[in-house]
Amino acid sequence: MPDVIVLFGGPSPERKVSVASAQHVASVLEEAEAWFWAVEGGIHRVDRVALLAHEKPFETEFVPRSKASFASLEAALDDPGSRKAVFFLALHGTGGEDGTAQQMFEDRRIAFTGPGAEASRKAMDKEWAKKLVSAAGVRIAESIRLPRGDAKAVRDALLGFLRRQGSVVVKPVASGSSVGLYMVHTGADAEAAVAGVSGAKEEYLAESFVQGTELTVAIVDGENGARPLPPTEVRVERGGSFDYANKYIASGAREITPAEVPAEMTRSAQEAALAAHKALGCEGYSRTDLI
């Protein structure tokens, strides 16, 4: 049986979430190695005990105790020992979920978990993903891409969209974990979003705010093809949002599995998630968020 290496960290602002994911994986795969991909680029071999002992992963940066074993992820994958391993990707965000890391593995024919590079690129780009999923028959929320850099242009576009929609959600085009999320209901909310978006390096979109029951559905590929798991229901305190703080740090949201919703809603959510999984070309597993 090949060695399993849990890869976590990376250059993304979501790297703290990645640490928490790696802790969950390491708690189950007791024989697996753990490699930490530092922001500076180096790859550190991490003791499993040290990884599991790290407290408050969503708030505190993980600091490896040893020097980097490799100068970069590419160098680590070029090491002969990596060829025999299966890498469990506990990566989140830019560099880890957008096809960048996946392409490195594919180029070297090294086994890894989750969708391939092309599917990862499609899924990470919200606009690209929405076009593909919509073409597969899944209803999506209306959205616009916001201009970059110029605060006036951002403000004009956002306020115009806000007038048409009533309430909108502003989010990065290619990030997850609710990082950089703005809920915009009023002009004051819009100004806060404009300040954050106009100074950001990444691109943003504004999406129509949809009121309803929030569900997330995982899809897992098996011997008999892809199948949906029971949906998880996200319940947010009144007036709150499922942003980074409520999702990972505070107690402003509850996740209930299986979701306490009618059977018909469960079926519809699972069908939509399965359609998205196939439309994006995902393999192994995926997760789709729905309202």
C-alpha positions as a LaTeX table, in Angstrom:
\begin{tabular}{lrrr}
\hline
Residue & $x$ (\AA) & $y$ (\AA) & $z$ (\AA) \\
\hline
Met1 & 0.00 & 0.00 & 0.00 \\
Pro2 & 1.46 & 3.42 & $-0.93$ \\
Asp3 & 2.32 & 5.97 & 1.72 \\
Val4 & $-0.27$ & 8.67 & 2.40 \\
Ile5 & 0.90 & 12.26 & 2.83 \\
Val6 & $-1.49$ & 14.95 & 4.08 \\
Leu7 & $-0.57$ & 18.25 & 2.42 \\
Phe8 & $-1.84$ & 21.42 & 4.11 \\
Gly9 & $-1.12$ & 25.12 & 4.45 \\
Gly10 & $-0.27$ & 26.94 & 1.24 \\
Pro11 & $-0.13$ & 30.58 & 0.12 \\
Ser12 & $-3.86$ & 31.31 & 0.43 \\
Pro13 & $-5.53$ & 33.47 & 3.11 \\
Glu14 & $-7.54$ & 30.28 & 3.77 \\
Arg15 & $-4.48$ & 28.41 & 5.05 \\
Lys16 & $-5.75$ & 28.42 & 8.63 \\
Val17 & $-8.82$ & 26.50 & 7.49 \\
Ser18 & $-6.43$ & 24.10 & 5.78 \\
Val19 & $-4.70$ & 23.43 & 9.10 \\
Ala20 & $-8.04$ & 22.48 & 10.68 \\
Ser21 & $-8.80$ & 20.17 & 7.75 \\
Ala22 & $-5.40$ & 18.51 & 8.13 \\
Gln23 & $-6.05$ & 17.97 & 11.83 \\
His24 & $-9.29$ & 16.15 & 11.04 \\
Val25 & $-7.61$ & 13.98 & 8.41 \\
Ala26 & $-4.62$ & 13.20 & 10.64 \\
Ser27 & $-6.91$ & 12.20 & 13.49 \\
Val28 & $-8.34$ & 9.45 & 11.25 \\
Leu29 & $-5.34$ & 8.47 & 9.12 \\
Glu30 & $-2.98$ & 7.74 & 11.97 \\
Glu31 & $-0.21$ & 6.33 & 9.75 \\
Ala32 & $-0.20$ & 9.25 & 7.31 \\
Glu33 & 2.67 & 11.72 & 7.10 \\
Ala34 & 1.94 & 15.46 & 7.25 \\
Trp35 & 3.59 & 18.08 & 5.07 \\
Phe36 & 3.10 & 21.79 & 5.69 \\
Trp37 & 3.32 & 24.14 & 2.71 \\
Ala38 & 4.56 & 27.44 & 4.17 \\
Val39 & 3.57 & 30.86 & 2.83 \\
Glu40 & 7.20 & 31.40 & 1.88 \\
Gly41 & 6.98 & 28.30 & $-0.31$ \\
Gly42 & 8.96 & 25.72 & 1.63 \\
Ile43 & 7.65 & 22.25 & 2.51 \\
His44 & 8.06 & 21.17 & 6.14 \\
Arg45 & 7.64 & 17.64 & 7.42 \\
Val46 & 5.38 & 17.92 & 10.47 \\
Asp47 & 5.06 & 15.59 & 13.41 \\
Arg48 & 1.48 & 14.32 & 13.69 \\
Val49 & 1.40 & 15.02 & 17.43 \\
Ala50 & 2.48 & 18.63 & 16.84 \\
Leu51 & $-0.20$ & 19.08 & 14.19 \\
Leu52 & $-2.97$ & 17.74 & 16.40 \\
Ala53 & $-1.73$ & 19.79 & 19.36 \\
His54 & $-2.06$ & 23.08 & 17.49 \\
Glu55 & $-4.85$ & 25.08 & 19.16 \\
Lys56 & $-7.36$ & 27.49 & 17.61 \\
Pro57 & $-6.38$ & 26.69 & 14.01 \\
Phe58 & $-8.91$ & 29.13 & 12.55 \\
Glu59 & $-7.36$ & 32.01 & 14.48 \\
Thr60 & $-3.69$ & 31.12 & 14.99 \\
Glu61 & $-1.05$ & 30.63 & 12.29 \\
Phe62 & 0.60 & 27.21 & 12.29 \\
Val63 & 4.37 & 27.50 & 12.80 \\
Pro64 & 6.42 & 24.38 & 11.96 \\
Arg65 & 9.06 & 23.35 & 14.46 \\
Ser66 & 11.58 & 22.15 & 11.90 \\
Lys67 & 13.33 & 23.71 & 8.93 \\
Ala68 & 11.92 & 23.18 & 5.47 \\
Ser69 & 12.77 & 19.82 & 3.94 \\
Phe70 & 12.21 & 21.19 & 0.43 \\
Ala71 & 12.46 & 24.71 & $-0.97$ \\
Ser72 & 9.15 & 24.45 & $-2.84$ \\
Leu73 & 6.24 & 22.14 & $-3.54$ \\
Glu74 & 7.69 & 21.43 & $-6.98$ \\
Ala75 & 10.99 & 20.36 & $-5.42$ \\
Ala76 & 9.16 & 18.14 & $-2.94$ \\
Leu77 & 7.18 & 16.44 & $-5.70$ \\
Asp78 & 10.34 & 15.92 & $-7.75$ \\
Asp79 & 11.84 & 13.92 & $-4.88$ \\
Pro80 & 11.84 & 10.19 & $-5.82$ \\
Gly81 & 10.02 & 9.28 & $-2.59$ \\
Ser82 & 6.98 & 11.32 & $-3.61$ \\
Arg83 & 6.34 & 9.14 & $-6.65$ \\
Lys84 & 5.18 & 6.25 & $-4.48$ \\
Ala85 & 2.86 & 8.30 & $-2.25$ \\
Val86 & $-0.79$ & 9.28 & $-2.41$ \\
Phe87 & $-1.30$ & 12.89 & $-1.38$ \\
Phe88 & $-4.41$ & 13.78 & 0.59 \\
Leu89 & $-4.96$ & 17.43 & $-0.30$ \\
Ala90 & $-6.18$ & 19.34 & 2.74 \\
Leu91 & $-5.52$ & 22.61 & 0.92 \\
His92 & $-7.95$ & 25.52 & 0.70 \\
Gly93 & $-8.13$ & 28.57 & $-1.53$ \\
Thr94 & $-5.77$ & 30.04 & $-4.10$ \\
Gly95 & $-2.92$ & 27.74 & $-5.02$ \\
Gly96 & $-4.50$ & 24.75 & $-3.34$ \\
Glu97 & $-8.02$ & 24.46 & $-4.74$ \\
Asp98 & $-7.79$ & 26.37 & $-8.02$ \\
Gly99 & $-5.93$ & 23.77 & $-10.06$ \\
Thr100 & $-2.43$ & 25.10 & $-9.36$ \\
Ala101 & $-1.32$ & 22.32 & $-7.01$ \\
Gln102 & $-3.38$ & 19.74 & $-8.90$ \\
Gln103 & $-1.52$ & 20.57 & $-12.12$ \\
Met104 & 1.81 & 19.98 & $-10.38$ \\
Phe105 & 0.68 & 16.51 & $-9.36$ \\
Glu106 & $-0.78$ & 15.68 & $-12.76$ \\
Asp107 & 2.36 & 16.80 & $-14.59$ \\
Arg108 & 4.37 & 14.32 & $-12.48$ \\
Arg109 & 1.74 & 11.56 & $-12.52$ \\
Ile110 & 1.57 & 11.56 & $-8.72$ \\
Ala111 & $-1.67$ & 10.36 & $-7.12$ \\
Phe112 & $-3.75$ & 12.85 & $-5.14$ \\
Thr113 & $-7.26$ & 13.13 & $-3.76$ \\
Gly114 & $-10.11$ & 15.20 & $-5.12$ \\
Pro115 & $-10.93$ & 16.67 & $-8.54$ \\
Gly116 & $-8.25$ & 17.20 & $-11.17$ \\
Ala117 & $-6.68$ & 20.46 & $-12.30$ \\
Glu118 & $-9.25$ & 21.37 & $-14.97$ \\
Ala119 & $-12.27$ & 20.71 & $-12.75$ \\
Ser120 & $-10.61$ & 22.60 & $-9.90$ \\
Arg121 & $-10.04$ & 25.63 & $-12.12$ \\
Lys122 & $-13.68$ & 25.61 & $-13.21$ \\
Ala123 & $-15.07$ & 25.16 & $-9.71$ \\
Met124 & $-12.88$ & 27.83 & $-8.11$ \\
Asp125 & $-13.95$ & 30.53 & $-10.58$ \\
Lys126 & $-17.50$ & 31.33 & $-9.45$ \\
Glu127 & $-18.54$ & 32.90 & $-12.76$ \\
Trp128 & $-17.19$ & 30.02 & $-14.84$ \\
Ala129 & $-18.74$ & 27.49 & $-12.48$ \\
Lys130 & $-22.13$ & 29.21 & $-12.52$ \\
Lys131 & $-22.25$ & 29.20 & $-16.34$ \\
Leu132 & $-21.50$ & 25.48 & $-16.49$ \\
Val133 & $-23.89$ & 24.57 & $-13.68$ \\
Ser134 & $-26.65$ & 26.75 & $-15.14$ \\
Ala135 & $-26.24$ & 25.02 & $-18.51$ \\
Ala136 & $-26.81$ & 21.73 & $-16.66$ \\
Gly137 & $-30.23$ & 22.94 & $-15.54$ \\
Val138 & $-29.44$ & 24.18 & $-12.02$ \\
Arg139 & $-30.92$ & 27.54 & $-11.02$ \\
Ile140 & $-28.31$ & 30.13 & $-10.03$ \\
Ala141 & $-28.43$ & 33.59 & $-8.47$ \\
Glu142 & $-28.03$ & 36.58 & $-10.78$ \\
Ser143 & $-24.63$ & 38.26 & $-10.48$ \\
Ile144 & $-22.30$ & 40.86 & $-12.01$ \\
Arg145 & $-18.52$ & 41.15 & $-12.00$ \\
Leu146 & $-17.41$ & 44.35 & $-10.28$ \\
Pro147 & $-14.80$ & 46.66 & $-11.83$ \\
Arg148 & $-11.30$ & 46.55 & $-10.36$ \\
Gly149 & $-9.40$ & 49.36 & $-8.66$ \\
Asp150 & $-11.53$ & 52.45 & $-9.31$ \\
Ala151 & $-13.73$ & 53.09 & $-6.26$ \\
Lys152 & $-16.23$ & 55.22 & $-8.21$ \\
Ala153 & $-16.72$ & 52.54 & $-10.85$ \\
Val154 & $-17.16$ & 49.89 & $-8.16$ \\
Arg155 & $-19.65$ & 52.08 & $-6.29$ \\
Asp156 & $-21.71$ & 52.86 & $-9.39$ \\
Ala157 & $-21.89$ & 49.22 & $-10.45$ \\
Leu158 & $-22.70$ & 47.96 & $-6.96$ \\
Leu159 & $-25.36$ & 50.58 & $-6.19$ \\
Gly160 & $-27.01$ & 50.00 & $-9.56$ \\
Phe161 & $-27.15$ & 46.26 & $-8.94$ \\
Leu162 & $-28.34$ & 46.85 & $-5.36$ \\
Arg163 & $-31.25$ & 48.99 & $-6.59$ \\
Arg164 & $-32.36$ & 46.21 & $-8.92$ \\
Gln165 & $-31.92$ & 43.35 & $-6.45$ \\
Gly166 & $-32.79$ & 44.88 & $-3.06$ \\
Ser167 & $-29.98$ & 43.05 & $-1.24$ \\
Val168 & $-26.76$ & 41.56 & $-2.59$ \\
Val169 & $-23.74$ & 39.55 & $-1.50$ \\
Val170 & $-20.27$ & 40.70 & $-2.54$ \\
Lys171 & $-17.61$ & 37.99 & $-2.68$ \\
Pro172 & $-14.28$ & 37.23 & $-4.38$ \\
Val173 & $-14.58$ & 35.49 & $-7.74$ \\
Ala174 & $-12.02$ & 32.86 & $-6.78$ \\
Ser175 & $-11.87$ & 32.37 & $-3.00$ \\
Gly176 & $-13.75$ & 30.25 & $-0.49$ \\
Ser177 & $-14.27$ & 29.88 & 3.28 \\
Ser178 & $-16.38$ & 33.08 & 3.20 \\
Val179 & $-13.16$ & 35.14 & 3.13 \\
Gly180 & $-13.82$ & 38.69 & 1.88 \\
Leu181 & $-17.61$ & 38.33 & 2.10 \\
Tyr182 & $-19.82$ & 41.44 & 2.32 \\
Met183 & $-23.57$ & 41.41 & 2.95 \\
Val184 & $-25.01$ & 44.54 & 1.35 \\
His185 & $-28.51$ & 45.67 & 2.31 \\
Thr186 & $-28.04$ & 49.45 & 2.61 \\
Gly187 & $-25.96$ & 52.27 & 1.20 \\
Ala188 & $-23.70$ & 52.11 & 4.26 \\
Asp189 & $-23.14$ & 48.40 & 3.64 \\
Ala190 & $-22.27$ & 49.23 & 0.05 \\
Glu191 & $-19.66$ & 51.78 & 1.11 \\
Ala192 & $-17.97$ & 49.19 & 3.32 \\
Ala193 & $-17.90$ & 46.76 & 0.41 \\
Val194 & $-16.56$ & 49.41 & $-1.97$ \\
Ala195 & $-13.72$ & 50.20 & 0.43 \\
Gly196 & $-12.75$ & 46.54 & 0.62 \\
Val197 & $-13.21$ & 45.68 & $-3.03$ \\
Ser198 & $-11.56$ & 48.71 & $-4.63$ \\
Gly199 & $-8.32$ & 48.08 & $-2.73$ \\
Ala200 & $-8.23$ & 44.33 & $-3.26$ \\
Lys201 & $-5.92$ & 42.45 & $-5.62$ \\
Glu202 & $-8.50$ & 39.79 & $-6.48$ \\
Glu203 & $-11.62$ & 40.23 & $-8.58$ \\
Tyr204 & $-15.07$ & 40.43 & $-6.97$ \\
Leu205 & $-18.63$ & 39.78 & $-8.01$ \\
Ala206 & $-21.94$ & 40.97 & $-6.61$ \\
Glu207 & $-24.63$ & 38.32 & $-6.38$ \\
Ser208 & $-28.34$ & 38.64 & $-5.69$ \\
Phe209 & $-29.13$ & 37.83 & $-2.05$ \\
Val210 & $-31.40$ & 34.79 & $-1.92$ \\
Gln211 & $-33.45$ & 34.25 & 1.24 \\
Gly212 & $-34.11$ & 30.64 & 2.20 \\
Thr213 & $-32.78$ & 27.48 & 3.81 \\
Glu214 & $-29.04$ & 27.12 & 3.28 \\
Leu215 & $-27.85$ & 23.60 & 2.49 \\
Thr216 & $-24.55$ & 22.03 & 1.53 \\
Val217 & $-24.36$ & 18.66 & $-0.20$ \\
Ala218 & $-21.27$ & 16.50 & $-0.64$ \\
Ile219 & $-20.86$ & 14.15 & $-3.59$ \\
Val220 & $-18.62$ & 11.09 & $-3.36$ \\
Asp221 & $-17.51$ & 8.91 & $-6.27$ \\
Gly222 & $-17.54$ & 5.16 & $-5.68$ \\
Glu223 & $-17.53$ & 1.90 & $-7.60$ \\
Asn224 & $-21.10$ & 2.55 & $-8.73$ \\
Gly225 & $-20.53$ & 6.16 & $-9.72$ \\
Ala226 & $-21.17$ & 9.46 & $-7.97$ \\
Arg227 & $-23.66$ & 9.58 & $-5.12$ \\
Pro228 & $-24.86$ & 12.40 & $-2.86$ \\
Leu229 & $-24.49$ & 12.30 & 0.91 \\
Pro230 & $-27.21$ & 13.61 & 3.26 \\
Pro231 & $-27.40$ & 17.42 & 3.10 \\
Thr232 & $-26.13$ & 19.62 & 5.91 \\
Glu233 & $-28.35$ & 22.53 & 6.94 \\
Val234 & $-26.74$ & 25.83 & 7.93 \\
Arg235 & $-28.72$ & 27.84 & 10.46 \\
Val236 & $-27.50$ & 31.38 & 11.04 \\
Glu237 & $-28.63$ & 33.58 & 13.92 \\
Arg238 & $-31.18$ & 36.19 & 12.89 \\
Gly239 & $-29.42$ & 39.19 & 11.35 \\
Gly240 & $-26.15$ & 37.29 & 10.95 \\
Ser241 & $-24.33$ & 35.77 & 8.01 \\
Phe242 & $-22.30$ & 32.64 & 7.39 \\
Asp243 & $-19.05$ & 34.62 & 7.15 \\
Tyr244 & $-15.60$ & 33.46 & 8.26 \\
Ala245 & $-16.14$ & 34.39 & 11.92 \\
Asn246 & $-19.54$ & 32.72 & 12.25 \\
Lys247 & $-18.45$ & 29.73 & 10.20 \\
Tyr248 & $-15.25$ & 28.93 & 12.08 \\
Ile249 & $-14.81$ & 31.02 & 15.24 \\
Ala250 & $-18.01$ & 32.36 & 16.81 \\
Ser251 & $-21.19$ & 30.49 & 17.59 \\
Gly252 & $-23.38$ & 32.49 & 15.23 \\
Ala253 & $-24.18$ & 29.50 & 13.03 \\
Arg254 & $-25.14$ & 25.85 & 13.46 \\
Glu255 & $-24.56$ & 23.04 & 11.00 \\
Ile256 & $-27.12$ & 20.22 & 11.22 \\
Thr257 & $-26.56$ & 16.85 & 9.51 \\
Pro258 & $-28.79$ & 15.45 & 8.19 \\
Ala259 & $-30.68$ & 18.62 & 7.37 \\
Glu260 & $-34.05$ & 18.97 & 9.06 \\
Val261 & $-35.93$ & 19.72 & 5.85 \\
Pro262 & $-38.73$ & 18.01 & 3.88 \\
Ala263 & $-37.78$ & 14.95 & 1.84 \\
Glu264 & $-38.55$ & 16.77 & $-1.41$ \\
Met265 & $-36.08$ & 19.54 & $-0.55$ \\
Thr266 & $-33.44$ & 16.94 & 0.28 \\
Arg267 & $-33.98$ & 15.22 & $-3.05$ \\
Ser268 & $-33.86$ & 18.48 & $-5.02$ \\
Ala269 & $-30.66$ & 19.59 & $-3.28$ \\
Gln270 & $-28.97$ & 16.26 & $-3.92$ \\
Glu271 & $-29.99$ & 16.30 & $-7.59$ \\
Ala272 & $-28.61$ & 19.83 & $-8.00$ \\
Ala273 & $-25.33$ & 18.93 & $-6.29$ \\
Leu274 & $-24.93$ & 15.84 & $-8.45$ \\
Ala275 & $-25.59$ & 17.89 & $-11.58$ \\
Ala276 & $-22.97$ & 20.44 & $-10.51$ \\
His277 & $-20.44$ & 17.69 & $-9.76$ \\
Lys278 & $-20.86$ & 16.28 & $-13.27$ \\
Ala279 & $-21.04$ & 19.65 & $-15.05$ \\
Leu280 & $-17.70$ & 20.71 & $-13.57$ \\
Gly281 & $-16.08$ & 17.37 & $-14.30$ \\
Cys282 & $-15.29$ & 16.63 & $-10.66$ \\
Glu283 & $-13.82$ & 13.31 & $-9.58$ \\
Gly284 & $-13.45$ & 11.77 & $-6.13$ \\
Tyr285 & $-15.58$ & 14.22 & $-4.21$ \\
Ser286 & $-17.08$ & 17.69 & $-4.28$ \\
Arg287 & $-19.39$ & 19.90 & $-2.24$ \\
Thr288 & $-22.12$ & 22.21 & $-3.48$ \\
Asp289 & $-23.74$ & 25.01 & $-1.47$ \\
Leu290 & $-27.39$ & 25.79 & $-2.17$ \\
Ile291 & $-30.30$ & 27.87 & $-0.95$ \\
\hline
\end{tabular}
